[in-house]
Short mmCIF file of C-alpha atoms in Angstrom, two decimals:
data_model
loop_
_atom_site.label_atom_id
_atom_site.label_comp_id
_atom_site.label_asym_id
_atom_site.label_seq_id
_atom_site.Cartn_x
_atom_site.Cartn_y
_atom_site.Cartn_z
CA MET A 26 26.18 4.94 -115.12
CA LYS A 27 25.80 2.65 -112.11
CA THR A 28 28.42 4.77 -110.46
CA THR A 29 25.83 7.98 -110.30
CA ARG A 30 23.25 5.55 -108.55
CA THR A 31 26.09 4.46 -106.14
CA LEU A 32 26.76 8.09 -105.58
CA ARG A 33 23.20 8.66 -104.66
CA ARG A 34 22.92 5.84 -102.34
CA ALA A 35 26.13 6.82 -100.48
CA SER A 36 24.53 10.38 -100.37
CA GLN A 37 21.44 8.90 -98.53
CA TRP A 38 23.66 7.05 -96.01
CA VAL A 39 25.90 9.94 -95.30
CA VAL A 40 22.94 12.34 -95.00
CA PHE A 41 21.18 9.84 -92.74
CA LEU A 42 24.20 9.30 -90.52
CA LEU A 43 24.46 13.04 -89.93
CA PHE A 44 21.04 13.19 -89.27
CA VAL A 45 21.29 10.45 -86.71
CA PHE A 46 24.40 12.38 -85.22
CA LEU A 47 22.67 15.62 -84.87
CA PHE A 48 19.79 13.59 -83.14
CA LEU A 49 22.26 11.97 -80.48
CA ASN A 50 23.60 15.33 -79.86
CA THR A 51 20.44 16.83 -79.08
CA GLU A 52 21.09 16.50 -75.32
CA TYR A 53 22.69 18.11 -72.45
CA LYS A 54 26.57 17.58 -72.20
CA ASP A 55 27.66 19.10 -69.29
CA ASN A 56 27.05 22.44 -70.81
CA ASP A 57 24.17 24.60 -71.23
CA VAL A 58 25.27 25.46 -74.77
CA LEU A 59 24.68 23.09 -77.71
CA PRO A 60 27.78 22.85 -79.95
CA TYR A 61 26.03 22.19 -83.29
CA ALA A 62 23.12 23.26 -85.06
CA VAL A 63 21.19 20.04 -84.19
CA ASN A 64 17.97 21.24 -85.72
CA LEU A 65 19.51 21.72 -89.07
CA PHE A 66 17.16 19.35 -91.00
CA LEU A 67 13.96 21.16 -89.90
CA ARG A 68 15.74 24.56 -90.65
CA LEU A 69 16.23 23.12 -94.33
CA ASP A 70 12.69 22.15 -94.60
CA PRO A 71 10.72 24.59 -97.03
CA LEU A 72 7.49 23.10 -95.86
CA MET A 73 7.81 23.78 -92.44
CA ALA A 74 9.35 27.29 -93.08
CA GLY A 75 6.45 28.30 -95.14
CA ALA A 76 3.74 27.06 -92.81
CA ALA A 77 5.28 28.46 -89.72
CA THR A 78 5.83 31.89 -91.50
CA LEU A 79 2.34 31.90 -92.90
CA ALA A 80 0.61 30.85 -89.82
CA GLY A 81 2.84 32.83 -87.31
CA ARG A 82 2.27 36.13 -89.39
CA ALA A 83 6.18 36.62 -89.02
CA LEU A 84 9.53 36.40 -90.89
CA ILE A 85 11.52 33.57 -89.09
CA GLY A 86 15.10 34.06 -89.55
CA LEU A 87 16.12 30.77 -88.12
CA VAL A 88 14.56 28.99 -91.12
CA TRP A 89 16.65 30.84 -93.82
CA PRO A 90 18.42 27.56 -94.79
CA ALA A 91 15.09 26.20 -96.44
CA LEU A 92 15.73 28.96 -99.05
CA ILE A 93 18.69 27.26 -100.13
CA VAL A 94 16.80 23.92 -100.63
CA ALA A 95 14.04 25.95 -102.39
CA LEU A 96 16.55 27.54 -104.97
CA LEU A 97 18.43 24.28 -105.59
CA THR A 98 15.07 22.47 -106.20
CA VAL A 99 14.19 25.03 -108.94
CA VAL A 100 17.50 24.58 -110.66
CA LEU A 101 17.99 20.73 -110.10
CA GLY A 102 14.33 19.52 -109.59
CA ARG A 103 13.29 17.27 -106.95
CA PHE A 104 16.98 16.15 -105.71
CA PHE A 105 16.13 16.46 -102.00
CA CYS A 106 13.65 13.49 -101.90
CA GLY A 107 16.04 11.10 -103.61
CA TRP A 108 19.33 12.33 -102.11
CA VAL A 109 18.62 14.00 -98.77
CA CYS A 110 15.58 13.17 -97.15
CA PRO A 111 16.22 10.98 -94.09
CA LEU A 112 12.60 9.69 -94.06
CA GLY A 113 13.27 8.68 -97.94
CA ALA A 114 16.44 6.96 -96.61
CA VAL A 115 14.48 4.90 -94.02
CA ILE A 116 11.69 3.94 -96.53
CA ASP A 117 14.35 2.97 -99.13
CA ALA A 118 16.04 0.75 -96.48
CA ALA A 119 12.77 -0.83 -95.82
CA ASP A 120 12.00 -1.47 -99.16
CA ALA A 121 15.17 -3.18 -99.96
CA THR A 122 15.13 -5.39 -96.73
CA VAL A 123 11.75 -6.09 -95.80
CA PHE A 124 9.71 -5.66 -98.95
CA ARG A 125 12.31 -6.57 -101.43
CA LYS A 126 10.43 -9.62 -102.74
CA VAL A 127 6.83 -8.31 -102.54
CA ARG A 128 4.90 -8.23 -105.80
CA ARG A 129 2.75 -5.38 -105.86
CA LYS A 130 2.27 -4.14 -109.47
CA GLY A 131 -0.82 -2.05 -109.92
CA ALA A 132 -2.17 -2.17 -106.42
CA VAL A 133 -2.41 1.77 -106.02
CA PRO A 134 -4.14 3.93 -108.71
CA VAL A 135 -1.83 6.26 -110.25
CA SER A 136 -4.41 8.93 -109.51
CA TRP A 137 -3.60 8.81 -105.92
CA ARG A 138 -0.41 10.69 -106.42
CA ARG A 139 -2.68 13.86 -106.65
CA TYR A 140 -3.48 13.62 -103.01
CA LYS A 141 -0.22 15.08 -101.82
CA TYR A 142 -0.94 18.29 -103.83
CA LEU A 143 -4.34 18.51 -102.57
CA LEU A 144 -2.96 18.13 -99.12
CA LEU A 145 -0.40 20.82 -99.69
CA PHE A 146 -2.97 23.26 -100.93
CA PHE A 147 -5.07 22.37 -97.68
CA LEU A 148 -2.39 22.94 -95.23
CA ALA A 149 -1.35 26.17 -97.32
CA ALA A 150 -4.71 27.62 -96.91
CA SER A 151 -5.31 26.78 -93.20
CA SER A 152 -1.83 28.07 -92.47
CA LEU A 153 -2.90 31.20 -94.13
CA PHE A 154 -5.64 31.57 -91.78
CA THR A 155 -3.07 30.74 -88.73
CA LEU A 156 -4.04 26.97 -88.35
CA GLN A 157 -0.91 24.92 -88.60
CA TRP A 158 -1.40 21.53 -89.49
CA VAL A 159 1.77 20.64 -91.30
CA PHE A 160 3.20 18.73 -88.23
CA LEU A 161 0.99 16.04 -88.99
CA PHE A 162 2.49 15.32 -92.58
CA ASP A 163 5.92 16.95 -92.62
CA PRO A 164 8.56 14.07 -93.18
CA ILE A 165 11.34 15.60 -91.14
CA SER A 166 8.95 16.42 -88.22
CA ILE A 167 7.66 12.96 -88.37
CA LEU A 168 10.87 11.25 -88.21
CA ILE A 169 12.09 13.30 -85.54
CA ARG A 170 9.27 13.02 -83.40
CA THR A 171 9.17 9.35 -83.89
CA LEU A 172 12.90 9.01 -82.87
CA THR A 173 12.50 11.01 -79.96
CA VAL A 174 9.26 9.95 -78.44
CA SER A 175 9.14 6.25 -79.67
CA VAL A 176 12.21 4.52 -81.10
CA PHE A 177 15.18 6.16 -78.99
CA PRO A 178 13.24 5.34 -75.69
CA ALA A 179 12.24 1.77 -76.86
CA MET A 180 15.83 1.08 -78.06
CA ASN A 181 17.25 2.44 -74.87
CA LEU A 182 15.15 0.15 -72.71
CA VAL A 183 15.94 -3.14 -74.87
CA LEU A 184 19.76 -2.54 -74.79
CA HIS A 185 19.71 -1.91 -70.90
CA GLN A 186 17.68 -5.16 -70.52
CA ILE A 187 20.01 -6.92 -72.73
CA PHE A 188 23.20 -5.78 -71.05
CA ASP A 189 21.68 -6.44 -67.62
CA GLY A 190 21.04 -9.94 -68.72
CA PHE A 191 24.69 -10.34 -69.79
CA TYR A 192 25.93 -9.05 -66.45
CA ARG A 193 23.95 -11.71 -64.74
CA MET A 194 25.34 -14.60 -66.73
CA PRO A 195 28.22 -16.77 -65.34
CA GLY A 196 31.54 -17.26 -66.90
CA PRO A 197 33.48 -14.52 -68.79
CA ILE A 198 30.50 -13.02 -70.47
CA PRO A 199 30.19 -9.97 -68.21
CA GLY A 200 33.72 -9.24 -68.64
CA ILE A 201 33.28 -8.80 -72.34
CA SER A 202 29.87 -7.25 -72.13
CA GLU A 203 30.55 -4.60 -69.39
CA PRO A 204 33.13 -2.58 -71.65
CA ALA A 205 30.88 -2.39 -74.44
CA TYR A 206 27.77 -1.47 -72.33
CA GLY A 207 30.02 1.43 -70.53
CA PHE A 208 30.92 2.70 -73.92
CA LEU A 209 27.28 2.84 -75.05
CA LYS A 210 26.31 4.39 -71.79
CA SER A 211 28.95 6.97 -72.34
CA HIS A 212 28.02 7.86 -75.92
CA PHE A 213 24.55 6.54 -76.82
CA LEU A 214 22.27 5.39 -74.02
CA ALA A 215 20.11 7.56 -71.75
CA PHE A 216 21.29 7.66 -68.16
CA GLU A 217 17.63 7.36 -66.85
CA GLN A 218 15.09 5.58 -69.13
CA PRO A 219 13.20 8.35 -70.95
CA VAL A 220 9.45 7.95 -71.29
CA PHE A 221 6.62 9.77 -73.25
CA ARG A 222 3.17 10.09 -73.50
CA THR A 223 1.62 8.71 -76.90
CA SER A 224 4.73 6.77 -77.60
CA ALA A 225 2.71 3.96 -78.76
CA ILE A 226 0.67 5.92 -81.02
CA VAL A 227 3.62 7.77 -82.62
CA GLY A 228 5.68 4.53 -83.07
CA LEU A 229 2.65 2.57 -84.68
CA LEU A 230 1.87 5.53 -87.16
CA PHE A 231 5.39 5.61 -88.43
CA LEU A 232 5.19 1.69 -88.71
CA GLY A 233 2.33 2.30 -90.85
CA ILE A 234 4.26 4.71 -93.24
CA LEU A 235 6.76 1.96 -93.60
CA ALA A 236 4.10 -0.85 -93.94
CA ALA A 237 2.54 0.89 -96.86
CA GLU A 238 5.58 0.01 -98.85
CA LYS A 239 3.99 -3.31 -99.19
CA TYR A 240 1.31 -1.87 -101.76
CA GLN A 241 3.83 0.50 -103.45
CA ARG A 242 7.48 1.68 -103.54
CA ARG A 243 7.90 5.19 -101.91
CA PHE A 244 3.79 5.22 -101.27
CA TRP A 245 4.29 7.96 -98.93
CA CYS A 246 6.49 10.11 -101.07
CA ARG A 247 4.45 9.49 -104.06
CA ASN A 248 0.87 9.93 -102.78
CA LEU A 249 0.91 11.79 -99.19
CA CYS A 250 3.95 13.71 -98.67
CA PRO A 251 3.15 17.45 -98.83
CA LEU A 252 6.80 18.49 -98.84
CA GLY A 253 7.18 16.25 -101.85
CA GLY A 254 4.20 18.05 -103.48
CA LEU A 255 5.78 21.45 -102.84
CA LEU A 256 9.10 20.34 -104.23
CA ALA A 257 7.60 18.57 -107.12
CA LEU A 258 5.75 22.08 -108.07
CA MET A 259 9.06 24.04 -107.54
CA GLY A 260 11.35 21.58 -109.34
CA ARG A 261 9.00 20.76 -112.26
CA PHE A 262 10.74 22.76 -114.60
CA GLY A 263 14.19 22.34 -113.10
CA LEU A 264 17.06 22.38 -115.62
CA PHE A 265 18.66 19.07 -114.34
CA ARG A 266 16.21 16.51 -115.71
CA ARG A 267 16.01 12.98 -117.31
CA ARG A 268 16.28 12.82 -120.92
CA ILE A 269 16.39 9.93 -123.63
CA THR A 270 18.24 9.50 -126.92
CA GLU A 271 15.20 8.16 -128.57
CA ALA A 272 16.96 7.01 -131.78
CA GLY A 273 18.76 4.52 -129.66
CA CYS A 274 15.82 3.31 -127.09
CA THR A 275 14.47 -0.12 -127.69
CA ARG A 276 11.43 0.42 -125.52
CA CYS A 277 12.41 -2.47 -123.53
CA GLY A 278 10.56 -0.95 -120.32
CA LEU A 279 13.23 -1.62 -117.83
CA CYS A 280 13.50 2.08 -116.84
CA GLU A 281 9.85 2.16 -116.27
CA SER A 282 9.79 -1.01 -113.85
CA GLU A 283 12.78 0.26 -111.99
CA CYS A 284 11.28 3.83 -111.23
CA ARG A 285 10.49 3.69 -107.58
CA MET A 286 8.33 6.89 -108.14
CA GLY A 287 6.34 5.86 -111.02
CA ALA A 288 7.63 8.92 -112.95
CA ILE A 289 7.92 7.05 -116.35
CA GLY A 290 4.80 5.63 -117.86
CA GLY A 291 3.32 4.90 -120.96
CA ASP A 292 5.94 6.34 -123.36
CA VAL A 293 9.30 5.90 -121.66
CA ALA A 294 10.64 8.92 -123.33
CA VAL A 295 8.30 11.08 -121.41
CA THR A 296 9.13 12.00 -117.62
CA ASP A 297 6.79 13.26 -115.05
CA HIS A 298 9.50 15.50 -113.64
CA GLY A 299 7.35 16.31 -110.64
CA GLU A 300 7.53 12.81 -109.62
CA CYS A 301 11.03 12.32 -110.46
CA ILE A 302 13.42 12.35 -107.59
CA GLU A 303 16.53 11.97 -109.80
CA CYS A 304 17.50 8.75 -107.98
CA MET A 305 19.19 7.73 -111.33
CA ASP A 306 18.07 3.99 -111.29
CA CYS A 307 16.57 4.09 -114.53
CA GLN A 308 19.95 5.19 -116.07
CA ALA A 309 21.63 2.67 -114.06
CA VAL A 310 19.34 -0.17 -115.63
CA CYS A 311 19.14 1.12 -119.15
CA PRO A 312 21.00 -1.71 -121.39
CA GLU A 313 21.32 0.81 -124.22
CA GLU A 314 22.69 3.71 -122.39
CA VAL A 315 20.43 6.16 -123.76
CA ILE A 316 19.19 7.76 -120.62
CA HIS A 317 20.84 10.81 -119.29
CA PHE A 318 20.30 13.50 -116.68
CA SER A 319 21.53 16.83 -117.92
CA GLY A 320 20.45 20.47 -118.50
CA LYS A 321 19.93 20.12 -122.42
CA GLU A 322 16.54 20.85 -123.93
CA GLY A 323 14.14 17.87 -123.99
CA ARG A 324 10.58 16.86 -124.18
CA ARG A 325 7.96 18.80 -122.23
CA PRO A 326 7.34 17.53 -118.77
CA ALA A 327 4.06 15.45 -118.29
CA ALA A 328 1.19 17.51 -117.05
CA VAL A 329 0.45 17.61 -113.19
CA ASP A 330 -2.67 15.33 -112.39
CA LEU A 331 -4.60 17.99 -110.93
CA THR A 332 -7.74 20.07 -111.79
CA ARG A 333 -8.45 23.55 -111.00
CA ARG A 334 -11.70 22.41 -109.19
CA GLY A 335 -9.80 20.04 -107.07
CA VAL A 336 -7.15 22.78 -106.07
CA LEU A 337 -9.81 25.25 -105.27
CA ALA A 338 -11.94 22.81 -103.19
CA ALA A 339 -8.77 21.71 -101.16
CA ALA A 340 -7.61 25.31 -100.46
CA ALA A 341 -11.34 26.23 -99.34
CA LEU A 342 -11.64 23.14 -97.13
CA GLY A 343 -8.33 24.20 -95.50
CA ALA A 344 -9.78 27.66 -94.94
CA VAL A 345 -13.39 26.79 -93.87
CA THR A 346 -12.25 24.33 -91.06
CA VAL A 347 -10.34 27.20 -89.19
CA PRO A 348 -13.33 28.61 -87.62
CA PHE A 349 -14.29 25.22 -86.06
CA PHE A 350 -11.02 25.09 -84.16
CA ARG A 351 -11.31 28.68 -83.06
CA VAL A 352 -14.68 27.96 -81.05
CA GLU A 353 -13.23 24.87 -79.08
CA ALA A 354 -13.89 25.56 -75.32
CA HIS A 355 -10.13 25.13 -74.34
CA GLY A 356 -9.53 28.64 -75.94
CA LYS A 357 -11.78 30.45 -73.38
CA ALA A 358 -10.98 27.88 -70.17
CA PRO A 359 -7.42 26.47 -71.02
CA ASP A 360 -6.41 23.52 -68.97
CA PRO A 361 -4.64 24.73 -65.93
CA LEU A 362 -2.17 21.73 -66.15
CA MET A 363 -1.12 22.83 -69.62
CA ILE A 364 2.25 24.25 -68.76
CA ARG A 365 4.45 25.53 -71.61
CA PRO A 366 8.08 25.30 -71.89
CA PRO A 367 10.19 28.62 -70.59
CA GLY A 368 10.25 31.00 -73.39
CA ALA A 369 6.91 29.78 -75.11
CA LEU A 370 5.25 32.56 -76.99
CA PRO A 371 1.66 33.21 -76.35
CA GLU A 372 -0.59 30.30 -76.98
CA GLY A 373 -1.94 31.10 -80.40
CA GLU A 374 1.49 32.29 -81.78
CA PHE A 375 3.04 29.15 -80.19
CA LEU A 376 0.93 26.90 -81.93
CA ALA A 377 1.10 28.34 -85.35
CA ARG A 378 4.99 28.09 -85.19
CA CYS A 379 5.36 24.89 -83.21
CA THR A 380 6.46 22.10 -85.42
CA ARG A 381 5.77 19.09 -82.97
CA CYS A 382 9.24 17.97 -83.99
CA GLY A 383 9.96 16.90 -80.30
CA GLU A 384 13.44 18.50 -80.24
CA CYS A 385 12.63 20.40 -76.97
CA MET A 386 11.34 17.00 -75.59
CA ARG A 387 14.46 15.15 -76.55
CA VAL A 388 16.84 17.96 -75.05
CA CYS A 389 14.89 18.26 -71.94
CA ILE A 390 17.39 17.10 -69.09
CA ALA A 391 14.72 15.94 -66.70
CA ASN A 392 12.30 14.35 -69.11
CA GLY A 393 9.69 16.79 -68.07
CA LEU A 394 8.43 18.09 -71.39
CA GLN A 395 5.84 15.65 -72.91
CA PRO A 396 3.73 15.76 -75.93
CA THR A 397 0.06 16.74 -75.52
CA TRP A 398 -2.64 14.53 -76.60
CA PHE A 399 -6.04 16.76 -76.48
CA GLU A 400 -5.08 19.18 -73.36
CA ALA A 401 -4.78 21.95 -76.20
CA GLY A 402 -7.35 20.81 -78.41
CA ILE A 403 -6.78 18.91 -81.77
CA GLU A 404 -4.85 21.70 -82.94
CA GLY A 405 -2.18 21.55 -79.97
CA MET A 406 -1.74 17.73 -80.52
CA TRP A 407 1.76 16.73 -79.59
CA SER A 408 2.92 20.26 -78.71
CA PRO A 409 5.21 20.28 -75.62
CA ILE A 410 3.82 20.77 -72.09
CA LEU A 411 5.65 20.23 -68.83
CA VAL A 412 4.23 17.23 -66.82
CA SER A 413 5.86 17.78 -63.62
CA ARG A 414 4.75 14.50 -62.09
CA ILE A 415 7.16 12.78 -64.71
CA GLY A 416 9.86 15.33 -64.89
CA TYR A 417 10.68 18.95 -63.98
CA CYS A 418 12.26 22.12 -65.71
CA GLU A 419 15.99 22.19 -64.72
CA TYR A 420 16.63 25.77 -63.18
CA ASN A 421 20.00 26.05 -64.98
CA CYS A 422 18.95 24.89 -68.42
CA THR A 423 17.70 26.99 -71.56
CA LEU A 424 18.20 24.20 -74.06
CA CYS A 425 14.62 23.97 -75.22
CA GLY A 426 15.03 27.58 -76.41
CA GLN A 427 18.19 26.65 -78.26
CA VAL A 428 16.87 23.86 -80.17
CA CYS A 429 13.38 25.13 -81.41
CA PRO A 430 13.81 25.66 -85.19
CA THR A 431 11.10 28.33 -85.65
CA GLY A 432 11.21 30.59 -82.28
CA ALA A 433 8.05 28.97 -80.73
CA ILE A 434 10.16 28.83 -77.68
CA ARG A 435 12.28 31.71 -77.27
CA ARG A 436 16.03 31.28 -76.44
CA LEU A 437 16.28 33.00 -73.16
CA PRO A 438 19.34 34.15 -71.47
CA LEU A 439 19.94 32.04 -68.28
CA PRO A 440 19.38 35.00 -65.83
CA GLU A 441 16.12 35.81 -67.32
CA LYS A 442 15.21 32.09 -67.63
CA ARG A 443 15.72 31.61 -63.92
CA LYS A 444 13.01 34.34 -63.31
CA THR A 445 10.61 33.17 -66.17
CA ARG A 446 7.53 31.83 -64.33
CA LEU A 447 5.87 28.63 -66.12
CA GLY A 448 3.17 28.67 -63.33
CA LEU A 449 2.83 28.55 -59.68
CA ALA A 450 2.91 25.62 -57.27
CA TYR A 451 0.26 25.19 -54.54
CA VAL A 452 0.18 22.69 -51.50
CA ASP A 453 -2.73 20.21 -51.37
CA ARG A 454 -3.16 20.60 -47.48
CA SER A 455 -5.63 17.65 -47.42
CA ARG A 456 -2.71 15.34 -48.73
CA CYS A 457 0.62 16.95 -47.53
CA LEU A 458 2.00 14.81 -44.79
CA PRO A 459 2.78 17.71 -42.24
CA TRP A 460 -0.57 19.27 -43.15
CA VAL A 461 -2.51 16.24 -42.36
CA GLY A 462 -0.53 15.46 -39.06
CA GLN A 463 1.09 12.29 -40.37
CA SER A 464 4.69 12.96 -40.28
CA ASP A 465 7.48 15.41 -40.92
CA CYS A 466 8.50 15.85 -44.63
CA ILE A 467 10.81 18.60 -46.18
CA VAL A 468 11.45 17.01 -49.47
CA CYS A 469 9.82 19.63 -51.73
CA GLU A 470 11.78 22.52 -49.93
CA GLU A 471 15.11 20.57 -50.12
CA HIS A 472 14.77 20.48 -53.86
CA CYS A 473 13.54 23.97 -54.32
CA PRO A 474 16.08 25.39 -56.61
CA THR A 475 15.37 29.23 -56.71
CA TRP A 476 17.90 31.73 -55.03
CA SER A 477 16.00 31.95 -51.99
CA LYS A 478 13.62 29.02 -51.30
CA ALA A 479 10.09 29.44 -52.76
CA ILE A 480 8.82 26.94 -50.35
CA VAL A 481 9.15 28.11 -46.84
CA PHE A 482 8.18 26.48 -43.54
CA ARG A 483 6.37 27.50 -40.58
CA GLU A 484 5.98 25.57 -37.20
CA GLU A 485 2.22 24.94 -36.39
CA ARG A 486 0.31 22.73 -34.22
CA THR A 487 -1.71 20.13 -35.97
CA ARG A 488 -4.22 17.56 -34.61
CA THR A 489 -2.59 13.80 -35.15
CA ALA A 490 -4.37 10.94 -36.44
CA ARG A 491 -4.54 9.37 -33.04
CA GLY A 492 -6.12 12.65 -31.58
CA GLY A 493 -3.21 14.18 -29.84
CA TRP A 494 -1.47 17.50 -30.85
CA ARG A 495 2.02 17.93 -32.40
CA THR A 496 4.05 20.70 -34.03
CA PHE A 497 4.93 20.13 -37.68
CA LYS A 498 6.91 22.30 -40.16
CA LYS A 499 4.14 23.14 -42.88
CA PRO A 500 5.20 23.97 -46.01
CA TYR A 501 4.11 27.75 -47.83
CA ILE A 502 4.53 28.79 -51.35
CA ASP A 503 6.29 32.20 -51.73
CA GLU A 504 4.41 33.08 -55.18
CA GLU A 505 7.10 35.94 -55.70
CA LEU A 506 9.88 33.56 -55.80
CA CYS A 507 8.11 30.47 -57.37
CA VAL A 508 8.95 29.84 -61.06
CA GLY A 509 6.77 26.86 -61.44
CA CYS A 510 9.56 24.70 -62.42
CA GLY A 511 7.66 21.60 -61.09
CA ILE A 512 10.51 19.89 -59.08
CA CYS A 513 8.78 19.91 -55.90
CA GLU A 514 5.84 17.96 -57.54
CA THR A 515 8.36 15.44 -59.28
CA LYS A 516 10.01 14.72 -56.16
CA CYS A 517 6.95 14.78 -53.59
CA PRO A 518 7.21 11.28 -51.78
CA LEU A 519 3.29 10.57 -52.05
CA ALA A 520 3.10 7.37 -54.44
CA ASP A 521 0.15 8.51 -56.63
CA ARG A 522 -1.07 12.07 -56.73
CA ALA A 523 1.57 14.70 -55.28
CA ALA A 524 0.88 16.89 -52.73
CA VAL A 525 2.49 19.94 -54.27
CA LEU A 526 0.93 20.63 -57.50
CA VAL A 527 1.76 23.11 -60.29
CA THR A 528 -0.48 24.82 -62.54
CA SER A 529 -0.10 27.46 -65.46
CA ARG A 530 -1.57 30.40 -62.94
CA GLY A 531 0.56 33.36 -63.18
CA GLU A 532 2.79 32.15 -65.95
CA THR A 533 5.17 35.02 -67.38
CA ARG A 534 4.13 34.41 -71.06
CA SER A 535 0.77 35.49 -70.16
CA THR A 536 1.17 38.00 -67.28
CA GLY A 537 4.62 39.36 -68.60
CA VAL A 538 5.68 39.41 -64.82
CA LEU A 539 9.13 37.49 -63.77
CA ALA A 540 9.79 35.89 -60.52
CA ARG A 541 11.60 37.96 -58.08
#
């Protein structure tokens, strides 16, 4: 019987390694086409697919694989949480290592598990009225966002510093470490250190999910995960379920104490099939070998710990909160620095579909796409914007549209992308070096990538700081050619605020006008 548990653990590792492999390959590799479906796990997610479809008011073809998970759950039960979910695998790994010796029996009331269902109904109701909050709680989105924004950049920084330290050491150590360093740089490490806004917050929230293991095994999955709640409802009457041959059972209670989800309680012959993730641990520890997982008839599943009043209240709360977000001032006067990626849908539809998974930020070559904080209101938290002072939008890149799992960022052909205007640049004449008569500077024009330079120079006489007159080449923006890629702002040599700034004025997604 232990063979099945070993098989389940192997499945978790294999799936997690696949998840990491796809994550590491979500990047530019000398080609503007991604070789794999690197967003596979997001497209398998029924919760995200349902929320984006409801909130976006559109059938999203990209998420059709989620139907496979949904159908398998109806037949097999909540297997996804025990065998496939990468966040579940990370939580189990933390439980087996950090929290292995923690005593926590009875620390969390059983009634808390109802919160994941209430959260699910809250999210479903708000999505029905176009407000999409699922990104805050969806496990796949949480894990990819955390890896992108926090874990991978931190790991990249630490490894670079470690190998830099080895390189400075005397003796044979550099000769040993440098080949390993070269291998990591070729296959794993980023060439330039990625940085992200809200990195610390995202990382601390993830650590909070893991730290909750101190109080209960699979605390997140039992009590808060709305995807777990959805799969529990779908798989509650699954054909493949835990059954006991009662005649041979001694009621020793080992199965109950071993169950990581608390799906066995009171009468050990009764299983809460909604909570059971089919990890097979109970079967592995049973000394009488009377526990089986099969499609044969058994006892009726335990009732879901929900009341009709609770469900209605959660759904009503999800619906009535929507108007509060629709009257936020940013809807009438959006932040001009809120520059969305190329191919982004109109703002309302974009927020309804965006999963905040961070895939577009991960794949962004120049590290220009950053998570928002409150620039787009609370509703837009962690959605991607271009922060040109940090990085720019590469003129010959269309990868963000390729990785978006819900089509919030449309996949654009390269010729169309090159003409898609994210905004417009303007020159701050009170700071630009030639305009204030301080010195010559052509950096912005040198980096401008459009087919005919969108930044042009005109020779004009300017009074210098010493009171004399001198001719400078002053930059002007050709607004018909500018696509708002932001490279001029990124490369501006001024140390603090750039003298060339990009705003969302004239963006194609609002005007429908492409650059010339």
